[in-house]
Tab-separated table of C-alpha atoms in Angstrom:
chain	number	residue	atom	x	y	z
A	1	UNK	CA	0.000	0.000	0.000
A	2	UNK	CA	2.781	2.512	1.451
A	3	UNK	CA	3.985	1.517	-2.289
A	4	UNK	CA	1.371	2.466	-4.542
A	5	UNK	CA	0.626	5.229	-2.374
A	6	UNK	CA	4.324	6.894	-3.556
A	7	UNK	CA	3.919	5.687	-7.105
A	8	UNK	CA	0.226	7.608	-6.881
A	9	UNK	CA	1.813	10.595	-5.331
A	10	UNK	CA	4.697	10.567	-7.933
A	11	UNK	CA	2.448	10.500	-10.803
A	12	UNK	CA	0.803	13.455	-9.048
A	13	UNK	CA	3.696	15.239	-9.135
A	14	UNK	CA	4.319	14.543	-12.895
A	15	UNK	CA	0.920	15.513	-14.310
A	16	UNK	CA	-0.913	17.113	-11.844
A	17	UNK	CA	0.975	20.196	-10.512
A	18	UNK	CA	2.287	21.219	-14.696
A	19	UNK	CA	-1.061	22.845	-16.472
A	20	UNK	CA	-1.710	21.704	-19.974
A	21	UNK	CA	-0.893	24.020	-22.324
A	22	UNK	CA	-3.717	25.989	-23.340
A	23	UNK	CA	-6.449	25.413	-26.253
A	24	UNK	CA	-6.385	28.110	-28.699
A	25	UNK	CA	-9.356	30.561	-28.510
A	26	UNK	CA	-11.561	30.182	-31.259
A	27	UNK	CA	-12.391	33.182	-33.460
A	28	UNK	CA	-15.759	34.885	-32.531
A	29	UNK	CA	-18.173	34.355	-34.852
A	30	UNK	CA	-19.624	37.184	-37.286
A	31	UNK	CA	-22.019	38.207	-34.388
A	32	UNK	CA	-19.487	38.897	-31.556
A	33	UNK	CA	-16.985	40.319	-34.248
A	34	UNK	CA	-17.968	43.986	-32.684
A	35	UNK	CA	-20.141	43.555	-29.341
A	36	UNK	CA	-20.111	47.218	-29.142
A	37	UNK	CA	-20.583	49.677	-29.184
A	38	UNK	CA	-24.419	49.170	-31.490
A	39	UNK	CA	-22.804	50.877	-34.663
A	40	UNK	CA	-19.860	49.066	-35.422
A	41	UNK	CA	-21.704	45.936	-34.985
A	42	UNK	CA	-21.193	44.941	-38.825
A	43	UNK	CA	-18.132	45.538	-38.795
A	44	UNK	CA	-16.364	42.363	-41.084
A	45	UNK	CA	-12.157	41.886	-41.078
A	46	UNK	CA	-10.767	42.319	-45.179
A	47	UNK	CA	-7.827	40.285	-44.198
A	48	UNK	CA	-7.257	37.163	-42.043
A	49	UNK	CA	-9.019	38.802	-38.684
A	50	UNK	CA	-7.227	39.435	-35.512
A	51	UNK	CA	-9.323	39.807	-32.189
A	52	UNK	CA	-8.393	41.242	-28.789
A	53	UNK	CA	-9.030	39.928	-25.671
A	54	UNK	CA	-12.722	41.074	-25.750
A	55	UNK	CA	-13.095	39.403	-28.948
A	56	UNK	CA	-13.075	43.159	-30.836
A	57	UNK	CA	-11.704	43.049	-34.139
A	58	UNK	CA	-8.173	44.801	-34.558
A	59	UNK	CA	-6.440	44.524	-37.537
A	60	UNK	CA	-7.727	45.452	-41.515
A	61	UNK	CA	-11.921	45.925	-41.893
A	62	UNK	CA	-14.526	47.111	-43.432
A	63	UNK	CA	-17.898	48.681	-42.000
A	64	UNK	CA	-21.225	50.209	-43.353
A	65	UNK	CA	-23.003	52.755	-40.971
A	66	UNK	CA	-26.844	53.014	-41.787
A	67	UNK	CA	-26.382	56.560	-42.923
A	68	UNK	CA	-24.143	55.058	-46.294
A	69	UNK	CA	-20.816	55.442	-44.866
A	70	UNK	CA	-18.334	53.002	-45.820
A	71	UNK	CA	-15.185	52.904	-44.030
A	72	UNK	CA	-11.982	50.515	-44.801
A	73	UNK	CA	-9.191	50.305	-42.646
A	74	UNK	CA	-7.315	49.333	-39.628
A	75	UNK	CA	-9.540	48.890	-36.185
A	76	UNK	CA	-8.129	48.765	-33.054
A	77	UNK	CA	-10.788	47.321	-29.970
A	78	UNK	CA	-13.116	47.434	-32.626
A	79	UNK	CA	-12.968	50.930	-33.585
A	80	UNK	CA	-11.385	52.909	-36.846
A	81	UNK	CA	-7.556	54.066	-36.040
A	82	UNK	CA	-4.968	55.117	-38.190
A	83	UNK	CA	-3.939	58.103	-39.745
A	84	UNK	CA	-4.883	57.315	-43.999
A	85	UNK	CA	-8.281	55.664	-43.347
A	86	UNK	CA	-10.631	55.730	-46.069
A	87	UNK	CA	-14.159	56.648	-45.757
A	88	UNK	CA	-16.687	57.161	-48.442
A	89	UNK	CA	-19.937	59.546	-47.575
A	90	UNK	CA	-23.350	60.293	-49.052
A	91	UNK	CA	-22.373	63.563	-51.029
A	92	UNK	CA	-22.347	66.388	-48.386
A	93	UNK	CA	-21.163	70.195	-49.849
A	94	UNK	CA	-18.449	70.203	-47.373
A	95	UNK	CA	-21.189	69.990	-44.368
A	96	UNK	CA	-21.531	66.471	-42.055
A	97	UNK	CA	-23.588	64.313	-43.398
A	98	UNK	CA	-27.114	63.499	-42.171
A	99	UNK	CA	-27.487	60.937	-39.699
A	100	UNK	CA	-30.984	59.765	-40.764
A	101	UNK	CA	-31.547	56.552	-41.768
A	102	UNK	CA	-31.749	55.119	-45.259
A	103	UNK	CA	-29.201	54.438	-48.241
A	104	UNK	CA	-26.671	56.766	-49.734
A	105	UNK	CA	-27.785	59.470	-52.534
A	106	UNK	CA	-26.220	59.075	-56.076
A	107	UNK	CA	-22.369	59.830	-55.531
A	108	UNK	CA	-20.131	59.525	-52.919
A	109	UNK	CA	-17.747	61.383	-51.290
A	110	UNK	CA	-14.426	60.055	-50.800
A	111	UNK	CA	-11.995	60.985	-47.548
A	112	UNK	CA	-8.629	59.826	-46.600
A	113	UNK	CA	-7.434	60.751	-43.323
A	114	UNK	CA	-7.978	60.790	-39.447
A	115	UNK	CA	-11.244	59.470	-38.258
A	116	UNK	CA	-12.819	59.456	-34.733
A	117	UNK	CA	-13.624	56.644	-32.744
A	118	UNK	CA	-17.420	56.746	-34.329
A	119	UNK	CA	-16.300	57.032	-37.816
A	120	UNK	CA	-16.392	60.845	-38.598
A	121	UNK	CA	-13.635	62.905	-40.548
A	122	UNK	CA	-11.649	64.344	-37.120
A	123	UNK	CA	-8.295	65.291	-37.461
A	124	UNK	CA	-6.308	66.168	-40.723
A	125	UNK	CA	-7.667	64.727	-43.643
A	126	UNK	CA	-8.640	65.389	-47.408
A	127	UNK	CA	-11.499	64.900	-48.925
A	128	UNK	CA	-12.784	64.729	-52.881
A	129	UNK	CA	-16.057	65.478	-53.434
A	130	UNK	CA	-19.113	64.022	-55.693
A	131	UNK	CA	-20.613	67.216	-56.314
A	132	UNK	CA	-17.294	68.782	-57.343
A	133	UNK	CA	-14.024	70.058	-55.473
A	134	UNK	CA	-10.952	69.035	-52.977
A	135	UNK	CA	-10.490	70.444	-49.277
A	136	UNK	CA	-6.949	69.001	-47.601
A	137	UNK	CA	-6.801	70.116	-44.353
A	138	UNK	CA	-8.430	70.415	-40.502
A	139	UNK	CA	-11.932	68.163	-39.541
A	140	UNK	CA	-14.053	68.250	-36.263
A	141	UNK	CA	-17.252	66.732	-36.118
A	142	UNK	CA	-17.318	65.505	-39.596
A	143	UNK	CA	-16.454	68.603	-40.959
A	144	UNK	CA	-14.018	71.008	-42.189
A	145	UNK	CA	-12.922	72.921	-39.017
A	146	UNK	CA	-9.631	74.807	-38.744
A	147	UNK	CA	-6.929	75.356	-41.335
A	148	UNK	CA	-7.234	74.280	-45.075
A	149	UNK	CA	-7.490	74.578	-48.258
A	150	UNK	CA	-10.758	74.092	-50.975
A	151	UNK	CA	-10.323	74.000	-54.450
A	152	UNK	CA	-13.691	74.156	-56.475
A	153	UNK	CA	-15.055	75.495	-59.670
A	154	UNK	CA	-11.956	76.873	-60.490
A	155	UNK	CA	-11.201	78.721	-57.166
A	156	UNK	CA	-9.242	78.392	-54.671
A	157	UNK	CA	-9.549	79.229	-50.655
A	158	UNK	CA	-6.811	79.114	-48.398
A	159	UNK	CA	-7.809	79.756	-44.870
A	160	UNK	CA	-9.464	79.211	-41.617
A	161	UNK	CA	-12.787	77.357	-41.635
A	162	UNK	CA	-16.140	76.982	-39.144
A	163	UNK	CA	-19.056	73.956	-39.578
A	164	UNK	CA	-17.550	73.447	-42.752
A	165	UNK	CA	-17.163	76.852	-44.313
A	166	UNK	CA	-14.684	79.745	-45.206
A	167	UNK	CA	-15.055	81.710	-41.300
A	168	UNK	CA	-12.216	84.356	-39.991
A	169	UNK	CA	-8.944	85.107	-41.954
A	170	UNK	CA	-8.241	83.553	-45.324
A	171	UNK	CA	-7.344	84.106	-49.160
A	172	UNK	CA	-9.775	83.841	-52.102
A	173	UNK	CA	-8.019	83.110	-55.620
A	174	UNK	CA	-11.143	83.405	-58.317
A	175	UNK	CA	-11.712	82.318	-61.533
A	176	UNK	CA	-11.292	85.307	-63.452
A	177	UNK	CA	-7.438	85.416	-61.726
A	178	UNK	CA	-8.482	88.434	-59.003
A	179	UNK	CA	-7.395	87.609	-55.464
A	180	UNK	CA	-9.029	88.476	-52.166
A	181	UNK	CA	-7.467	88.432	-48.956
A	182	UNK	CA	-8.894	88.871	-45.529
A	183	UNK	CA	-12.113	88.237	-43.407
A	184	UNK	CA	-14.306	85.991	-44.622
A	185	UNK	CA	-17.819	84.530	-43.255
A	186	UNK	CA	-20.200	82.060	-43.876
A	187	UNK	CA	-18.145	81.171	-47.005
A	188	UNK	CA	-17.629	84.307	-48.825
A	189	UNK	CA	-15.784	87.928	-48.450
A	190	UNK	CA	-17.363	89.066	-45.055
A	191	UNK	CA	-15.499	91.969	-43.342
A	192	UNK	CA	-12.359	93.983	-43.781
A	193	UNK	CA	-10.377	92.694	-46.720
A	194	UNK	CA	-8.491	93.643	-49.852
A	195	UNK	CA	-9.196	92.589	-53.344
A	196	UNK	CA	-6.467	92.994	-55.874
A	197	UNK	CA	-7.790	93.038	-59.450
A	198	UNK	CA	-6.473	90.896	-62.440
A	199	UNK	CA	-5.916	95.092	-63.954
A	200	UNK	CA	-3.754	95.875	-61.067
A	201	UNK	CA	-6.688	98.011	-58.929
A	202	UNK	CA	-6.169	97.148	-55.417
A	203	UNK	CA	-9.439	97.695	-53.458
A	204	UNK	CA	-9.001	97.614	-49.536
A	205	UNK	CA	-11.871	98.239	-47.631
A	206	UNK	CA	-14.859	96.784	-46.260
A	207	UNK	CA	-16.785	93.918	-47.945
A	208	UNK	CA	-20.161	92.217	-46.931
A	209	UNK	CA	-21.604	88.835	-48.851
A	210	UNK	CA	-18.871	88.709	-50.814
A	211	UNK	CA	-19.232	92.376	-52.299
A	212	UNK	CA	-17.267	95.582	-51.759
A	213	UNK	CA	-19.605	97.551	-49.346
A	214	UNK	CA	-18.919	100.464	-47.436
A	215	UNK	CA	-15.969	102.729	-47.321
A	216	UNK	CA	-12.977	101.634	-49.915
A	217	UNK	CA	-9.993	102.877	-50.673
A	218	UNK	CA	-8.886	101.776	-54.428
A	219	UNK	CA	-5.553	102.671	-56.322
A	220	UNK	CA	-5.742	102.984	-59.781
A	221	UNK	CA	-3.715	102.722	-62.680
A	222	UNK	CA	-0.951	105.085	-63.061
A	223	UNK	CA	-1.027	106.515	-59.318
A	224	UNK	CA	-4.378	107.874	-59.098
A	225	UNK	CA	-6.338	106.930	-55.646
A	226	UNK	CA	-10.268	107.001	-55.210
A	227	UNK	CA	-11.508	106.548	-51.684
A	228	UNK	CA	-15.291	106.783	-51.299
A	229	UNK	CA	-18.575	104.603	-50.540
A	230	UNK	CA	-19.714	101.465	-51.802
A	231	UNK	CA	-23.124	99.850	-52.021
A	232	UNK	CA	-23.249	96.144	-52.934
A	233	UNK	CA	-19.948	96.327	-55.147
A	234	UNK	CA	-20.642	99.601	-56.736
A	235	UNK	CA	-19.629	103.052	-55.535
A	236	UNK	CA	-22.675	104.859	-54.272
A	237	UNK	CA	-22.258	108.233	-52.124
A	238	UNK	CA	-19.509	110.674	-52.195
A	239	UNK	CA	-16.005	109.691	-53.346
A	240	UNK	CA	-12.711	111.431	-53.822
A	241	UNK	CA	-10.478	110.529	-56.680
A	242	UNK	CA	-6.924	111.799	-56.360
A	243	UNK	CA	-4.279	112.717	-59.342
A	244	UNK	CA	-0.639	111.479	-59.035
A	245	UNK	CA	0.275	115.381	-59.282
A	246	UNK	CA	-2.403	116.155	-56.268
A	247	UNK	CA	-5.498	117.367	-58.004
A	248	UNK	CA	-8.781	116.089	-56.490
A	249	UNK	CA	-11.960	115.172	-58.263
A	250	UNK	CA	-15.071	115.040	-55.806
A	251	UNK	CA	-17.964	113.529	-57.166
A	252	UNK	CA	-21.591	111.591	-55.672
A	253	UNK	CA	-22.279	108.098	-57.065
A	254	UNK	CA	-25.237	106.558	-57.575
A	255	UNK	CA	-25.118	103.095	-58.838
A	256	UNK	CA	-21.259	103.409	-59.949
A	257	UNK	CA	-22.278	106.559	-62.073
């Protein structure tokens, strides 16, 4: 007995007190992939999936929100991370896109950049649009927000932006080659600014909705200076213009005559 007692407390010691290796986990299946939060719970791995701890997917994915995003890219703890993820929108006009329900509008608009953890441009990124245009720069809250630049329909704005628009100090390149710099708001020429002409005329003064309105200063070709009143881009009240040799020419406007 003492006998097979040792031989029982020897085998003891050779199989009981050394744990088995362990089992690999198996994979989560497609309905634990994301257990939350609720809105990445579709998302799907692009490559051969990797899966923390909590059985989140981290590694290469691909996700559809019920708004029509579409985002592919790297997740970490089930979530978008990187700094180049892609992320295609219902067409938006530089604004965030609704969060109703339903399928995406004809078009898409594409981003590369910085998301946050819910799937939204934040961060640097650039963006093409469906409806026409590029803006590189600043996000928050799906939108532009901060310091970039927007090239559309032939212009170009280089400057700060607000909820997705031209808002504070910034420069305005137009189509027909004339270039305004200064305050902007709510996307166009809003404030104290000064336009330079593709002629040369250099207009500094104030501007409202994207016209010259209000007292301007302009210097014309060959040295000659007018400073007077502006209504909704045309000079309306009195107004000076100035010689190079000194002479002044006082005149009212009404309507630019």
């Amino acid at each position: 007995d003492d006998e097979q007692g040792e031989e029982e407390e020897g085998e003891a010691e050779a199989t009981g007190d050394v744990p088995a290796a362990a089992a690999p986990a198996a994979a989560p299946s497609a309905d634990e992939l994301v257990p939350v939060p609720d809105h990445l719970a579709n998302a799907a791995p692009t490559e051969p999936p990797m899966y923390d701890h909590a059985g989140l997917l981290t590694g290469h994915g691909e996700i559809t929100w019920p708004d029509g995003r579409v985002y592919r890219g790297p997740f970490r703890a089930g979530r978008p991370v990187g700094s180049e993820c892609e992320l295609e929108m219902p067409p938006t006009s530089a604004r965030r896109p609704s969060r109703a329900a339903g399928g995406p509008r004809p078009g898409r608009d594409a981003y590369l950049g910085e998301l946050s953890w819910d799937g939204w441009p934040e961060g640097r990124g650039t963006c093409t649009f469906a409806a026409g245009g590029v803006y590189e720069g600043a996000w928050a809250g799906g939108r532009p927000q901060g310091e970039g630049v927007l090239r559309r329909a032939g212009e170009e704005y280089t400057g700060a932006f607000a909820s997705g628009q031209p808002e504070g100090h910034g420069r305005l390149v137009r189509v027909d080659g004339s270039v305004y710099t200064g305050a902007f708001r709510r996307g166009a020429p809003d404030g104290e600014g000064e336009l330079v002409e593709v002629d040369g005329r250099r207009h500094a003064g104030t501007f409202r909705r994207g016209e010259k309105h209000g007292r301007g200063r302009v210097a014309l070709g060959g040295g000659a200076v007018f400073v007077g009143w502006y209504c909704r881009g045309k000079r309306d009240g009195r107004g000076v213009t100035t010689s190079p040799g000194g002479e002044r020419l006082e005149a009212r406007y009404v309507d630019d005559e």
